[in-house]
């Protein structure tokens, strides 16, 4: 099992698909990594040599922010907004949608399950 950026990537999958299991690497970035390291996209992880896995690992370490560092960076950005007291920070603090979505109806993922209001039967 190949371990890249602290994540065990699945061995039976194609390389670009397996790389997306790392937080911070999507499909497009995974394809670009394969091009940079010169690995065909059709190859599977279990077909890679140790040198190729090492090359992928070094490329990711040198060029990308992934996993724990990325999570920490995002958390710090949100915390900064909340400390500033700007509109986006207030929305984060109140657990409401941040990007302008409507909240009169919908927004249940962010707001949680609906709460019944006593005496509002009309």
Short mmCIF file of C-alpha atoms in Angstrom, two decimals:
data_model
loop_
_atom_site.label_atom_id
_atom_site.label_comp_id
_atom_site.label_asym_id
_atom_site.label_seq_id
_atom_site.Cartn_x
_atom_site.Cartn_y
_atom_site.Cartn_z
CA UNK A 1 0.00 0.00 0.00
CA UNK A 2 1.44 3.37 -1.06
CA UNK A 3 1.50 6.11 1.56
CA UNK A 4 1.65 9.68 0.30
CA UNK A 5 1.26 12.81 2.45
CA UNK A 6 0.21 10.68 5.44
CA UNK A 7 -2.62 8.99 3.53
CA UNK A 8 -2.80 5.35 2.46
CA UNK A 9 -3.91 5.58 -1.15
CA UNK A 10 -5.84 2.60 -2.58
CA UNK A 11 -3.66 0.23 -4.59
CA UNK A 12 -6.17 -1.16 -7.08
CA UNK A 13 -7.21 2.20 -8.53
CA UNK A 14 -5.69 4.25 -11.33
CA UNK A 15 -3.07 6.75 -10.17
CA UNK A 16 -5.05 9.99 -10.78
CA UNK A 17 -8.11 8.57 -9.01
CA UNK A 18 -6.04 7.32 -6.06
CA UNK A 19 -4.33 10.71 -5.64
CA UNK A 20 -7.71 12.39 -5.11
CA UNK A 21 -7.96 10.54 -1.78
CA UNK A 22 -5.46 13.11 -0.48
CA UNK A 23 -7.18 16.20 0.95
CA UNK A 24 -6.32 19.14 -1.29
CA UNK A 25 -5.81 17.17 -4.52
CA UNK A 26 -8.68 17.05 -7.00
CA UNK A 27 -9.00 15.35 -10.36
CA UNK A 28 -7.30 18.13 -12.36
CA UNK A 29 -4.38 18.48 -9.93
CA UNK A 30 -3.92 14.70 -9.89
CA UNK A 31 -3.69 14.69 -13.70
CA UNK A 32 -1.11 17.49 -13.61
CA UNK A 33 0.95 15.58 -11.04
CA UNK A 34 0.96 12.51 -13.33
CA UNK A 35 2.14 14.68 -16.25
CA UNK A 36 4.89 16.32 -14.17
CA UNK A 37 6.22 12.97 -12.89
CA UNK A 38 5.72 11.33 -16.33
CA UNK A 39 3.42 8.52 -15.25
CA UNK A 40 0.68 7.33 -17.60
CA UNK A 41 -2.82 7.91 -16.23
CA UNK A 42 -3.90 4.38 -17.16
CA UNK A 43 -1.45 2.75 -14.72
CA UNK A 44 -2.61 1.46 -11.36
CA UNK A 45 -0.99 2.25 -8.03
CA UNK A 46 0.10 -1.35 -7.46
CA UNK A 47 2.02 -1.23 -10.78
CA UNK A 48 4.17 1.73 -9.64
CA UNK A 49 7.75 1.21 -8.55
CA UNK A 50 9.06 2.62 -5.27
CA UNK A 51 11.00 5.26 -7.21
CA UNK A 52 7.82 6.46 -8.94
CA UNK A 53 5.90 6.65 -5.66
CA UNK A 54 8.82 8.60 -4.18
CA UNK A 55 8.78 10.98 -7.17
CA UNK A 56 5.05 11.63 -6.67
CA UNK A 57 5.58 12.19 -2.95
CA UNK A 58 8.44 14.64 -3.54
CA UNK A 59 6.47 16.55 -6.20
CA UNK A 60 3.51 16.94 -3.85
CA UNK A 61 5.72 18.03 -0.93
CA UNK A 62 7.52 20.60 -3.07
CA UNK A 63 4.58 22.13 -4.95
CA UNK A 64 1.32 21.64 -3.02
CA UNK A 65 -0.22 22.34 0.36
CA UNK A 66 -2.18 19.22 1.37
CA UNK A 67 -3.75 17.40 4.32
CA UNK A 68 -2.96 18.85 7.78
CA UNK A 69 -1.26 22.02 6.55
CA UNK A 70 -4.17 22.82 4.22
CA UNK A 71 -6.78 22.15 6.92
CA UNK A 72 -4.84 24.37 9.35
CA UNK A 73 -4.57 27.15 6.75
CA UNK A 74 -8.31 27.07 5.97
CA UNK A 75 -9.18 27.05 9.69
CA UNK A 76 -6.91 30.03 10.30
CA UNK A 77 -8.50 31.94 7.38
CA UNK A 78 -11.99 31.36 8.80
CA UNK A 79 -10.81 32.29 12.30
CA UNK A 80 -9.31 35.52 10.93
CA UNK A 81 -12.62 36.45 9.33
CA UNK A 82 -14.45 35.78 12.59
CA UNK A 83 -11.94 37.85 14.61
CA UNK A 84 -12.26 40.77 12.16
CA UNK A 85 -16.02 40.76 12.63
CA UNK A 86 -16.66 41.18 8.93
CA UNK A 87 -19.92 39.97 7.37
CA UNK A 88 -18.48 36.61 6.30
CA UNK A 89 -16.98 36.14 9.74
CA UNK A 90 -20.35 36.81 11.41
CA UNK A 91 -22.03 34.27 9.11
CA UNK A 92 -19.40 31.67 10.07
CA UNK A 93 -19.86 32.48 13.76
CA UNK A 94 -23.64 32.03 13.55
CA UNK A 95 -23.42 28.85 11.44
CA UNK A 96 -25.34 30.36 8.55
CA UNK A 97 -24.59 30.19 4.81
CA UNK A 98 -21.66 32.46 3.98
CA UNK A 99 -21.96 32.93 0.22
CA UNK A 100 -25.28 34.70 -0.21
CA UNK A 101 -27.67 31.76 -0.31
CA UNK A 102 -31.27 32.23 0.83
CA UNK A 103 -32.11 31.15 4.36
CA UNK A 104 -35.87 31.73 4.59
CA UNK A 105 -36.34 28.23 3.23
CA UNK A 106 -33.61 25.67 2.61
CA UNK A 107 -30.12 26.06 4.16
CA UNK A 108 -30.93 23.04 6.36
CA UNK A 109 -27.44 21.56 5.99
CA UNK A 110 -25.89 24.62 7.58
CA UNK A 111 -28.69 25.51 10.05
CA UNK A 112 -29.42 21.96 11.22
CA UNK A 113 -32.83 20.29 11.58
CA UNK A 114 -35.90 22.55 11.72
CA UNK A 115 -36.97 23.60 15.19
CA UNK A 116 -40.69 23.82 15.97
CA UNK A 117 -41.98 27.19 17.20
CA UNK A 118 -44.66 27.00 19.93
CA UNK A 119 -48.03 28.48 19.03
CA UNK A 120 -47.32 29.00 15.34
CA UNK A 121 -50.10 26.85 13.87
CA UNK A 122 -51.75 28.75 11.02
#
